[in-house]
mmCIF file of C-alpha atoms and ligand atoms in Angstrom:
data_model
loop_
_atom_site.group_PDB
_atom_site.id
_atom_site.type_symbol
_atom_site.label_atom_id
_atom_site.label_comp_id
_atom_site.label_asym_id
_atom_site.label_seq_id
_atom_site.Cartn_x
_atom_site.Cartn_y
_atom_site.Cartn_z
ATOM 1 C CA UNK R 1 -17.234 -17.676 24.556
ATOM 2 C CA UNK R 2 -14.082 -19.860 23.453
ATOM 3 C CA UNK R 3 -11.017 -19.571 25.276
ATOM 4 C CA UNK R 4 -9.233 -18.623 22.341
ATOM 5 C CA UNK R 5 -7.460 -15.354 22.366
ATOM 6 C CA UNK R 6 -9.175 -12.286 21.056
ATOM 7 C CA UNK R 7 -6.950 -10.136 19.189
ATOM 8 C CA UNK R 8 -7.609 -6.231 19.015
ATOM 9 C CA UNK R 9 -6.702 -3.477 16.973
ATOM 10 C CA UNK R 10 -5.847 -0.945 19.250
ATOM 11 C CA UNK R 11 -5.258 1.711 15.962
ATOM 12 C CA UNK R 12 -9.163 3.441 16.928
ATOM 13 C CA UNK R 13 -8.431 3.498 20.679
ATOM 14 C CA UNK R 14 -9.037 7.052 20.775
ATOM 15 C CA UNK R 15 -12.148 7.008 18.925
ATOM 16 C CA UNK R 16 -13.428 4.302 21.517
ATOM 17 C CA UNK R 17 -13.710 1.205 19.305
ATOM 18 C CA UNK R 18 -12.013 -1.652 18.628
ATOM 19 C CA UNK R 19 -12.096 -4.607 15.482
ATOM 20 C CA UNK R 20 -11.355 -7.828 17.616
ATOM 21 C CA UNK R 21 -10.683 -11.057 15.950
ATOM 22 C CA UNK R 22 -11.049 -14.744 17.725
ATOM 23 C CA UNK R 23 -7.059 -16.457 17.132
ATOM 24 C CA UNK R 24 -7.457 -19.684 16.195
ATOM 25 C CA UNK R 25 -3.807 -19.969 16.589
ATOM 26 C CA UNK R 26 -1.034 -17.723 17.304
ATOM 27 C CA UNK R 27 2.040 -18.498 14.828
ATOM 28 C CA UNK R 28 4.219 -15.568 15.943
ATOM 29 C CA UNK R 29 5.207 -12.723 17.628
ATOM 30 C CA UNK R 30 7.585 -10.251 18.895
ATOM 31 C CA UNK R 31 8.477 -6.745 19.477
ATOM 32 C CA UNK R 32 11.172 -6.308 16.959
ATOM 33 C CA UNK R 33 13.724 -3.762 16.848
ATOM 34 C CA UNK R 34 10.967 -1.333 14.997
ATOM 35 C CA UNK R 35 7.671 -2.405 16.442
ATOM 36 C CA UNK R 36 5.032 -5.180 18.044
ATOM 37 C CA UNK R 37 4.467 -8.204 15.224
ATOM 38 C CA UNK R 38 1.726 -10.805 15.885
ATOM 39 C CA UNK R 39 0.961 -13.265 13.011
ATOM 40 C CA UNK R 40 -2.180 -15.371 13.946
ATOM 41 C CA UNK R 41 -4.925 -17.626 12.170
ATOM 42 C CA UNK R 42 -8.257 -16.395 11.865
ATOM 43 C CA UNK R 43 -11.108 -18.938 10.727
ATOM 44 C CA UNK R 44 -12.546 -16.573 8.378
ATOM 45 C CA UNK R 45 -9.541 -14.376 7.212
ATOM 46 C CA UNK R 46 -7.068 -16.711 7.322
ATOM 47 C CA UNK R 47 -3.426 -15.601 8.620
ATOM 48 C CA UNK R 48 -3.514 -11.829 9.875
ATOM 49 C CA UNK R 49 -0.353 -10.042 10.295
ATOM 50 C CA UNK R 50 -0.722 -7.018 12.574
ATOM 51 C CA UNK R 51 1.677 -4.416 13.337
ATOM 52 C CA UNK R 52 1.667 -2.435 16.759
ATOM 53 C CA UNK R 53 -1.844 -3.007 16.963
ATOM 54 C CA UNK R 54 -2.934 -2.329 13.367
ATOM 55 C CA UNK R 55 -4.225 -4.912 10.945
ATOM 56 C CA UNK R 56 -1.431 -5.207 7.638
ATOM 57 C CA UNK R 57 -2.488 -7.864 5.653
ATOM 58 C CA UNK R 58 -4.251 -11.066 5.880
ATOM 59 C CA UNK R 59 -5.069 -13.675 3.307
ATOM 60 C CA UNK R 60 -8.396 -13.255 2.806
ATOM 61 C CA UNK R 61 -8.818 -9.902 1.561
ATOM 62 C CA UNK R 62 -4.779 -8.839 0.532
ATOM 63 C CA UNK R 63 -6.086 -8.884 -3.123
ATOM 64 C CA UNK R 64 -8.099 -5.587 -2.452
ATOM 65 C CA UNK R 65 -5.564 -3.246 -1.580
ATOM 66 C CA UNK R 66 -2.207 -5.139 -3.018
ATOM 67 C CA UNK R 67 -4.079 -5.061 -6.422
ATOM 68 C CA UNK R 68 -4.946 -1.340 -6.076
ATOM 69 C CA UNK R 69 -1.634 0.196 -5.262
ATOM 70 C CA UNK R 70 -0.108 -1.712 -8.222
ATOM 71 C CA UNK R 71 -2.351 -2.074 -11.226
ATOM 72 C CA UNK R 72 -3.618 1.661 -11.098
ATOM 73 C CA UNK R 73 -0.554 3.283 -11.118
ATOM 74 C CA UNK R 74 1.155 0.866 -13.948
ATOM 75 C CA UNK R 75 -1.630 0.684 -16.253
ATOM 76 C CA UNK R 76 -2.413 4.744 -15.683
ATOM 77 C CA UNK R 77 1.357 5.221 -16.216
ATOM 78 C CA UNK R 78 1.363 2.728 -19.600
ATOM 79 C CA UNK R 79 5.067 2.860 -19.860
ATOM 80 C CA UNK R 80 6.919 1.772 -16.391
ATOM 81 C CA UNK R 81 10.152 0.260 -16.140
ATOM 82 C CA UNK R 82 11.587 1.163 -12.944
ATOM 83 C CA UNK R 83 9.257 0.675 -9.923
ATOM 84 C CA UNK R 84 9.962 1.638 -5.917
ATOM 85 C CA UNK R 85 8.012 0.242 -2.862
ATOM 86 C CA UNK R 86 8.793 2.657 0.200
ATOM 87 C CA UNK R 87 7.915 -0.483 3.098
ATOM 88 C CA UNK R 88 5.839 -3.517 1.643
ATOM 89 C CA UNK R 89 7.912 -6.063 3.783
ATOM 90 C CA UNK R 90 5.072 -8.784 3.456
ATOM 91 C CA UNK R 91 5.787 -8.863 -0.445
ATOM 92 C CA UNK R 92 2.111 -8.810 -1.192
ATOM 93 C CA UNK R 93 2.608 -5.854 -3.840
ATOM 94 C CA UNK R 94 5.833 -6.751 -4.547
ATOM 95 C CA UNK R 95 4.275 -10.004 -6.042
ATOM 96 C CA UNK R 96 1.659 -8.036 -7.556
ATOM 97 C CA UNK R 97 4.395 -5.574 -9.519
ATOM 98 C CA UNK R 98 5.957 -8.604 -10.827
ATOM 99 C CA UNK R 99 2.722 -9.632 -12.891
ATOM 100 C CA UNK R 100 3.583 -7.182 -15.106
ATOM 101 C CA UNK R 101 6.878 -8.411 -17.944
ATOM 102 C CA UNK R 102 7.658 -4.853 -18.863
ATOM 103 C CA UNK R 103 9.302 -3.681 -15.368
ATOM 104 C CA UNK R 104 12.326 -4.118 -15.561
ATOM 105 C CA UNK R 105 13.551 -3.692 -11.879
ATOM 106 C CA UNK R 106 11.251 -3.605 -8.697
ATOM 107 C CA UNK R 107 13.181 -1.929 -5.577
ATOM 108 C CA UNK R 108 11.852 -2.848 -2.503
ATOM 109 C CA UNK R 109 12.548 -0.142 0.732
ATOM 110 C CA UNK R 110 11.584 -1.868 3.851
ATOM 111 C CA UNK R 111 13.030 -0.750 7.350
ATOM 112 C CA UNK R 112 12.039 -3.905 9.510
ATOM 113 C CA UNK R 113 14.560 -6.940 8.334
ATOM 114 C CA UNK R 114 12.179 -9.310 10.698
ATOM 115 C CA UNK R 115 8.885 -8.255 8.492
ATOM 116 C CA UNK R 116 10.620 -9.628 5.335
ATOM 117 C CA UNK R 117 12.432 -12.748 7.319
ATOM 118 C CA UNK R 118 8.949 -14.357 8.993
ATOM 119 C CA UNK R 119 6.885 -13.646 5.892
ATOM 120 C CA UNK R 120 9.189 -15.758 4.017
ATOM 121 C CA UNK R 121 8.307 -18.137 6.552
ATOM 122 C CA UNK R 122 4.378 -17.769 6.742
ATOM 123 C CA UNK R 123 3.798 -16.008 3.207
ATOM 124 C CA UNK R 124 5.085 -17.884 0.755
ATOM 125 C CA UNK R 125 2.463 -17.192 -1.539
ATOM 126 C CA UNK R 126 3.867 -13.639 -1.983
ATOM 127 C CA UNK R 127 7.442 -14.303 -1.110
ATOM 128 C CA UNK R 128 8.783 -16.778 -2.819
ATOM 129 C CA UNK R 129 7.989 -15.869 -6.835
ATOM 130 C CA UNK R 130 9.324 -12.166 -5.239
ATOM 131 C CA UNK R 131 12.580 -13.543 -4.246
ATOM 132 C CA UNK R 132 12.551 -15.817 -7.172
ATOM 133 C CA UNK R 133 12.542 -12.911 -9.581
ATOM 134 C CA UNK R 134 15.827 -11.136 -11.042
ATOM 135 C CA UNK R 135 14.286 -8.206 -11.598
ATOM 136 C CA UNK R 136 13.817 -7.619 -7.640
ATOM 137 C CA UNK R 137 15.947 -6.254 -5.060
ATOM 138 C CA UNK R 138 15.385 -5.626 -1.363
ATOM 139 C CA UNK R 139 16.977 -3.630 0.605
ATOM 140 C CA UNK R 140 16.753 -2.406 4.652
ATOM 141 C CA UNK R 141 16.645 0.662 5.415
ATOM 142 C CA UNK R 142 14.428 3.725 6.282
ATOM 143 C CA UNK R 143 12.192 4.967 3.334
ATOM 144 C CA UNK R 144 13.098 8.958 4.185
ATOM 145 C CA UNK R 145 16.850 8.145 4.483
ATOM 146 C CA UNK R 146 16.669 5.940 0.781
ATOM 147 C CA UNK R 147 14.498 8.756 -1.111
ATOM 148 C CA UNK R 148 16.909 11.560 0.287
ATOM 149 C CA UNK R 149 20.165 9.870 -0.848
ATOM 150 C CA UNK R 150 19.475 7.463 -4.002
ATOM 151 C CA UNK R 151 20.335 8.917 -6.963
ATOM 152 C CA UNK R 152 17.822 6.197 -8.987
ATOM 153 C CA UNK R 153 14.897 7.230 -10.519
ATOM 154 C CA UNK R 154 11.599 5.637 -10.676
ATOM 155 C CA UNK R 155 8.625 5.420 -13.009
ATOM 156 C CA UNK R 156 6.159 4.472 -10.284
ATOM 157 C CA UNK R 157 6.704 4.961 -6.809
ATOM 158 C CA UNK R 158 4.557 2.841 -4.321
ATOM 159 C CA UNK R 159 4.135 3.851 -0.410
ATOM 160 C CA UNK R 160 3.048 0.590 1.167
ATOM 161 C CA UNK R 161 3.782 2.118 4.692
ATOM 162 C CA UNK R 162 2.287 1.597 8.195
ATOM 163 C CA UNK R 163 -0.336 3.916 10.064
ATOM 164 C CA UNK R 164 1.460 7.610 10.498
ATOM 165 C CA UNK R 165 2.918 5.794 14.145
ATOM 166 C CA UNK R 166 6.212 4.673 14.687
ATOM 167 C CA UNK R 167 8.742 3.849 11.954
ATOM 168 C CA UNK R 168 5.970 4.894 9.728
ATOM 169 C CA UNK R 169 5.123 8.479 10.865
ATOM 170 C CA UNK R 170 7.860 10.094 8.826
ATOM 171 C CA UNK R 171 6.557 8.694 5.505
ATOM 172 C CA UNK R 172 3.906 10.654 5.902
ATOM 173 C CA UNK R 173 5.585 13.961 5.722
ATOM 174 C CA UNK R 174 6.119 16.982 3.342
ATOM 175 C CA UNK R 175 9.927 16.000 3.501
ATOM 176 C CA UNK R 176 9.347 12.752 2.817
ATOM 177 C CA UNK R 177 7.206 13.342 -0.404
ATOM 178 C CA UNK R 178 9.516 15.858 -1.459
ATOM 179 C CA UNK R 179 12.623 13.589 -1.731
ATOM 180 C CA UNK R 180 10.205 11.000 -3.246
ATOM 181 C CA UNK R 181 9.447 13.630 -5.860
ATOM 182 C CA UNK R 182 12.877 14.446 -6.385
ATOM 183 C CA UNK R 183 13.229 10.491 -7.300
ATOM 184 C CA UNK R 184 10.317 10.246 -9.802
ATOM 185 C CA UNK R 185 10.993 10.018 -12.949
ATOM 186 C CA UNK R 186 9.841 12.196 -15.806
ATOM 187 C CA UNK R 187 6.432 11.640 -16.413
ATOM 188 C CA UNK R 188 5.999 9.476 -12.992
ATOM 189 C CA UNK R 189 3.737 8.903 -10.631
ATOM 190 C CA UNK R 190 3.534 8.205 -6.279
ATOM 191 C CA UNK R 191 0.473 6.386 -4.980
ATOM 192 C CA UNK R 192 0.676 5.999 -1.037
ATOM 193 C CA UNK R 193 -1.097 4.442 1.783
ATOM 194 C CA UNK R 194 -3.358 6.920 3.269
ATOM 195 C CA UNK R 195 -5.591 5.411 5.671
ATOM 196 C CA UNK R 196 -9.843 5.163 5.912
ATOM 197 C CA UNK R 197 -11.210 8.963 5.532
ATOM 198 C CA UNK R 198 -14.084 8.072 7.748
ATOM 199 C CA UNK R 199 -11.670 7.925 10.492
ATOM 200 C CA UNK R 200 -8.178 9.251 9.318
ATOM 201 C CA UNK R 201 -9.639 12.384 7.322
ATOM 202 C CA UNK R 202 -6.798 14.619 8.628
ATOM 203 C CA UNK R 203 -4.033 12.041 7.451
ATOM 204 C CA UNK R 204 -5.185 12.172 3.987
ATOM 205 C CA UNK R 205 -5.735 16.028 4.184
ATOM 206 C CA UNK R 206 -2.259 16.404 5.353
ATOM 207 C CA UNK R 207 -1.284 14.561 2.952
ATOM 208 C CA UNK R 208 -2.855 15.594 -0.431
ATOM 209 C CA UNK R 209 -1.757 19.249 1.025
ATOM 210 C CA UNK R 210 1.829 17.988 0.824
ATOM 211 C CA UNK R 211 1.190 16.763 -2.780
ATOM 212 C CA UNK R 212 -0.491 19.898 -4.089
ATOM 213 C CA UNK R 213 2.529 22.204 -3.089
ATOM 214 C CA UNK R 214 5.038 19.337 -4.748
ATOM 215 C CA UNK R 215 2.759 17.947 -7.922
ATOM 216 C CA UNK R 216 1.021 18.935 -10.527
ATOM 217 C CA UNK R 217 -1.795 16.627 -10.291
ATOM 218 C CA UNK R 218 -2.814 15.692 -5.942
ATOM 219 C CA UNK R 219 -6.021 13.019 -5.542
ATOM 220 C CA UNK R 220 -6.775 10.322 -4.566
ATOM 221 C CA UNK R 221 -8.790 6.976 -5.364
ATOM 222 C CA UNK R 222 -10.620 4.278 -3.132
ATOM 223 C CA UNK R 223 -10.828 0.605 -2.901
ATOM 224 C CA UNK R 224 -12.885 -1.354 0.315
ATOM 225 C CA UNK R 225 -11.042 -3.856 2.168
ATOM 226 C CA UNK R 226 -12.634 -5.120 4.849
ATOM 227 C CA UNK R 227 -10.010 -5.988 7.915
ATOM 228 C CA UNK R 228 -8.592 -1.795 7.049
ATOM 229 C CA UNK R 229 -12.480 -1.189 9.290
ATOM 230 C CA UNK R 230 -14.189 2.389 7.585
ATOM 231 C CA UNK R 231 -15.325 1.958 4.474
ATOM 232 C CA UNK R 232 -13.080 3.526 2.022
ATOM 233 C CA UNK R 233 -9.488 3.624 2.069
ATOM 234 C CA UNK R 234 -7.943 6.354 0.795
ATOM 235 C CA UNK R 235 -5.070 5.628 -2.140
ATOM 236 C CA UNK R 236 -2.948 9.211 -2.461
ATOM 237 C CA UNK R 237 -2.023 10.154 -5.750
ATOM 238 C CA UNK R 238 0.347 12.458 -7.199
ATOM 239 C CA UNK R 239 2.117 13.255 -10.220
ATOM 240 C CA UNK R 240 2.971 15.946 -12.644
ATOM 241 C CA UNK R 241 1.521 14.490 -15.845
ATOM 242 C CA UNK R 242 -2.438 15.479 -15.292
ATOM 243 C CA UNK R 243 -2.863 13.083 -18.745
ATOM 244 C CA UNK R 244 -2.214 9.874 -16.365
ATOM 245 C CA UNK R 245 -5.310 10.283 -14.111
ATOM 246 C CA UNK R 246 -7.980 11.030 -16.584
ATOM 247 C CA UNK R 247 -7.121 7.641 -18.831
ATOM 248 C CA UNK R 248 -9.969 5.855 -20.521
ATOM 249 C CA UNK R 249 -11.245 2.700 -20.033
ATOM 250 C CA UNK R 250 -10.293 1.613 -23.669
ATOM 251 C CA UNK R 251 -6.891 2.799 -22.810
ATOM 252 C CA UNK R 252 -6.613 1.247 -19.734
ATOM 253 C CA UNK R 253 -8.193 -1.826 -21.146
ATOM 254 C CA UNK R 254 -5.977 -1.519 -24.084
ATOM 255 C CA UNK R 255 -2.530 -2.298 -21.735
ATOM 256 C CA UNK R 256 -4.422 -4.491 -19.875
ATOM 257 C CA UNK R 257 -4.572 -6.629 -22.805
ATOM 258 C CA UNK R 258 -1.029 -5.759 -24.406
ATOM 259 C CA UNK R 259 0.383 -7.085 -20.636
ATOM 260 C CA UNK R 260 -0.910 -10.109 -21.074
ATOM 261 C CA UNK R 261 -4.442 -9.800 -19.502
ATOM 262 C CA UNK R 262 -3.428 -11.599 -15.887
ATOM 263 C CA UNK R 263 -6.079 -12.492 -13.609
ATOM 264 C CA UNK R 264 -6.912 -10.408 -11.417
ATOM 265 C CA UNK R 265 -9.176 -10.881 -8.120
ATOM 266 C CA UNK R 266 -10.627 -7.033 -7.714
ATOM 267 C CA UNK R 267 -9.043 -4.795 -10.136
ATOM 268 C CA UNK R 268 -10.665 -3.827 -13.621
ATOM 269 C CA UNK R 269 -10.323 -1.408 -16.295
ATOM 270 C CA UNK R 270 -13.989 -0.063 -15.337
ATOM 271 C CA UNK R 271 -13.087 -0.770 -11.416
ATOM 272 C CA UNK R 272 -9.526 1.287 -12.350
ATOM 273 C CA UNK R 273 -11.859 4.737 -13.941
ATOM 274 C CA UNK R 274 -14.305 4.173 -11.337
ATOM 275 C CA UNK R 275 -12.047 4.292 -7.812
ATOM 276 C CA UNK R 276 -11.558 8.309 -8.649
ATOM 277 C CA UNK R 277 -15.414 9.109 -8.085
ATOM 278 C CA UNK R 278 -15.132 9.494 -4.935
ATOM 279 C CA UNK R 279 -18.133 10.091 -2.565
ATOM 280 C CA UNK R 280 -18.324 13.306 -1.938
ATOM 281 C CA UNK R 281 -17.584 13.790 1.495
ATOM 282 C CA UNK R 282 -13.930 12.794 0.194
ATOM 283 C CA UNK R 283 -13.849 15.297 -2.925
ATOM 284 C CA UNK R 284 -14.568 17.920 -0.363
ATOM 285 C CA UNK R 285 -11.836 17.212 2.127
ATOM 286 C CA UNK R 286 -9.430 16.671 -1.057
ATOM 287 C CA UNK R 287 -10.743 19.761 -2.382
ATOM 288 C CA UNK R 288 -10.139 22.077 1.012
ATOM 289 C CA UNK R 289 -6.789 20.233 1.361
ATOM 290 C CA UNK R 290 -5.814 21.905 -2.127
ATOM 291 C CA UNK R 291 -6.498 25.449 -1.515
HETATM 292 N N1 SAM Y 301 -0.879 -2.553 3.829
HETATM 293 C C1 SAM Y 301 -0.465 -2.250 5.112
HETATM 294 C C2 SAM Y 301 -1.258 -1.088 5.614
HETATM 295 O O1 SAM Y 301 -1.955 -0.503 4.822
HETATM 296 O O2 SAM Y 301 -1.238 -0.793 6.785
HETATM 297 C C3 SAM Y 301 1.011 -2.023 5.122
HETATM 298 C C4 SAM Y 301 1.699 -3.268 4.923
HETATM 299 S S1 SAM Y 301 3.433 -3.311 5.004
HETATM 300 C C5 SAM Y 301 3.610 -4.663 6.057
HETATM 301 C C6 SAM Y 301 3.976 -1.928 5.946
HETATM 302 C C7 SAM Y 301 5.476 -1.954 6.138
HETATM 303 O O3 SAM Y 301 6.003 -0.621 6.255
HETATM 304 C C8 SAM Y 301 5.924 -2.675 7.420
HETATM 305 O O4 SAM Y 301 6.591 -3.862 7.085
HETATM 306 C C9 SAM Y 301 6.843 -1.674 8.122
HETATM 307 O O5 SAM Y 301 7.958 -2.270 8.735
HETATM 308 C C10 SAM Y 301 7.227 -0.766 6.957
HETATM 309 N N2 SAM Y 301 7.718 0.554 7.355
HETATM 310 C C11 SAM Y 301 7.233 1.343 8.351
HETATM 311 N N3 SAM Y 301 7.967 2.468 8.447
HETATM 312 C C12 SAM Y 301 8.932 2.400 7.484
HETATM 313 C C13 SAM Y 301 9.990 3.265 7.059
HETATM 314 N N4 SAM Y 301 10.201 4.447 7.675
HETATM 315 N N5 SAM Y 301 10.763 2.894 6.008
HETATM 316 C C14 SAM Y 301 10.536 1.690 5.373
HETATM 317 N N6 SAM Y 301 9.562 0.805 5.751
HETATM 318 C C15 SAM Y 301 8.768 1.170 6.771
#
């Protein structure tokens, strides 16, 4: 055994595991004025940022999820101009929104000012075309507090929040989903964070519960990424339109192509249709949650 540092998550203490990772090196950390930050290097996944003991991003796999949160909701929505990230202080979907020409502003909500200020330092990659773009704007504050008071309104809304712990807990809540409803647009859609079913079940139940009383249309899709430890992650989705949801792969394909056909890493028209069938243990809790 090296005498490197092992690293754990400490987010399935109560379920008695833990994902450990060897640290190569240890670039940074801190406890913030919102929560514990380590940034370390990982030989296999690169840098890994991890936030009071949960795993946020880390080079390796950030294509998974980043792609997921942004493409489906754009594409599915076909027209977006005006796009919100509630947290998202690494910039990894922020970089991802700004693939696509026809937004025409990306507002970025994050709480934690030193999230935003050391991935400038250690994520360039997502950073710097981010704050090299006119169309984006960051601000600091609390999600809840900028959803209750903004009088904006946004074609596509993207949670890119924390574990339901800390600063994060409150975006997680019926009063937090109901001022982000009162900011979507006509026609709109909210896609949010919501944690590995296998072992957060009741986070997404709570949550697609709090979407079916607000929305029209309350789901969710899946993606794999393999530091968020479970199998499928969960992707909430909610919206009034119940046309978005259902799109075709021509469609989808269709945009795809009118936006300019960017590479992507993970996310495809077919991958896009496919990541609502979910496995059924899923459907059921999303289908209990609604009634
Ligand atoms: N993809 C990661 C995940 O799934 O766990 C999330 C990445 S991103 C780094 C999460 C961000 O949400 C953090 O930078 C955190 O500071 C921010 N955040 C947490 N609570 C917040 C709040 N109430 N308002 C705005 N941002 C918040």
């Amino acid at each position: 055994m090296s005498d490197k540092r092992w690293i754990s998550e400490t987010l399935f203490d109560e379920l008695g595991f833990r994902m450990s990772f060897e640290a190569e090196r240890v670039l940074y950390e801190m406890r913030t004025e919102h929560q514990h930050l380590v940034l370390f290097e990982n030989k296999h996944f690169g840098k890994m940022l991890m936030l009071d003991g949960a795993t946020q991003v880390t080079t390796r796999d950030e294509f998974i999820y980043h792609e997921m949160m942004t493409h489906v909701p754009i594409f599915a929505h076909g027209k977006a101009r005006e796009v919100l990230i509630i947290g998202g202080g690494d910039c990894g979907i922020a970089e991802e929104v700004l693939k696509h020409t026809s937004i025409k502003r990306l507002t970025q909500v994050e709480i934690d000012a030193s999230v935003i200020e050391f991935s400038k330092e250690h994520f360039p990659e997502f950073t710097a075309p981010v704050f090299g773009d006119r169309r984006f704007e960051s601000v600091i504050a609390d999600g809840m507090k900028y959803v209750a008071e903004t009088e904006r309104r946004f074609d596509v809304i993207i949670v890119d929040s924390t574990d339901p712990q800390g600063p994060g807990a409150v975006l997680f809540t019926y009063d937090f989903y109901a001022a982000c409803k009162r900011c979507v647009a006509p026609g709109g859609v909210m896609v949010t964070q919501n944690g590995v079913p296998f072992f957060q079940a009741d986070e997404l139940v709570s949550s697609i519960g709090h979407f079916n009383r607000l929305f029209a249309d309350a789901a969710c899709y899946v993606a794999a990424i393999p530091t968020y430890v479970g199998g499928h992650m969960a992707i909430g989705w909610a919206a009034d339109d119940t046309t978005l949801r259902p799109q075709s792969v021509e469609a989808i394909t269709e945009r795809y192509r009118a936006a300019g056909a960017f590479p992507t890493k993970y996310w495809t028209p077919d991958v896009h249709k496919a990541a609502f069938a979910l496995p059924r243990f899923i459907a059921d809790r999303v289908e209990r949650a609604k009634r």
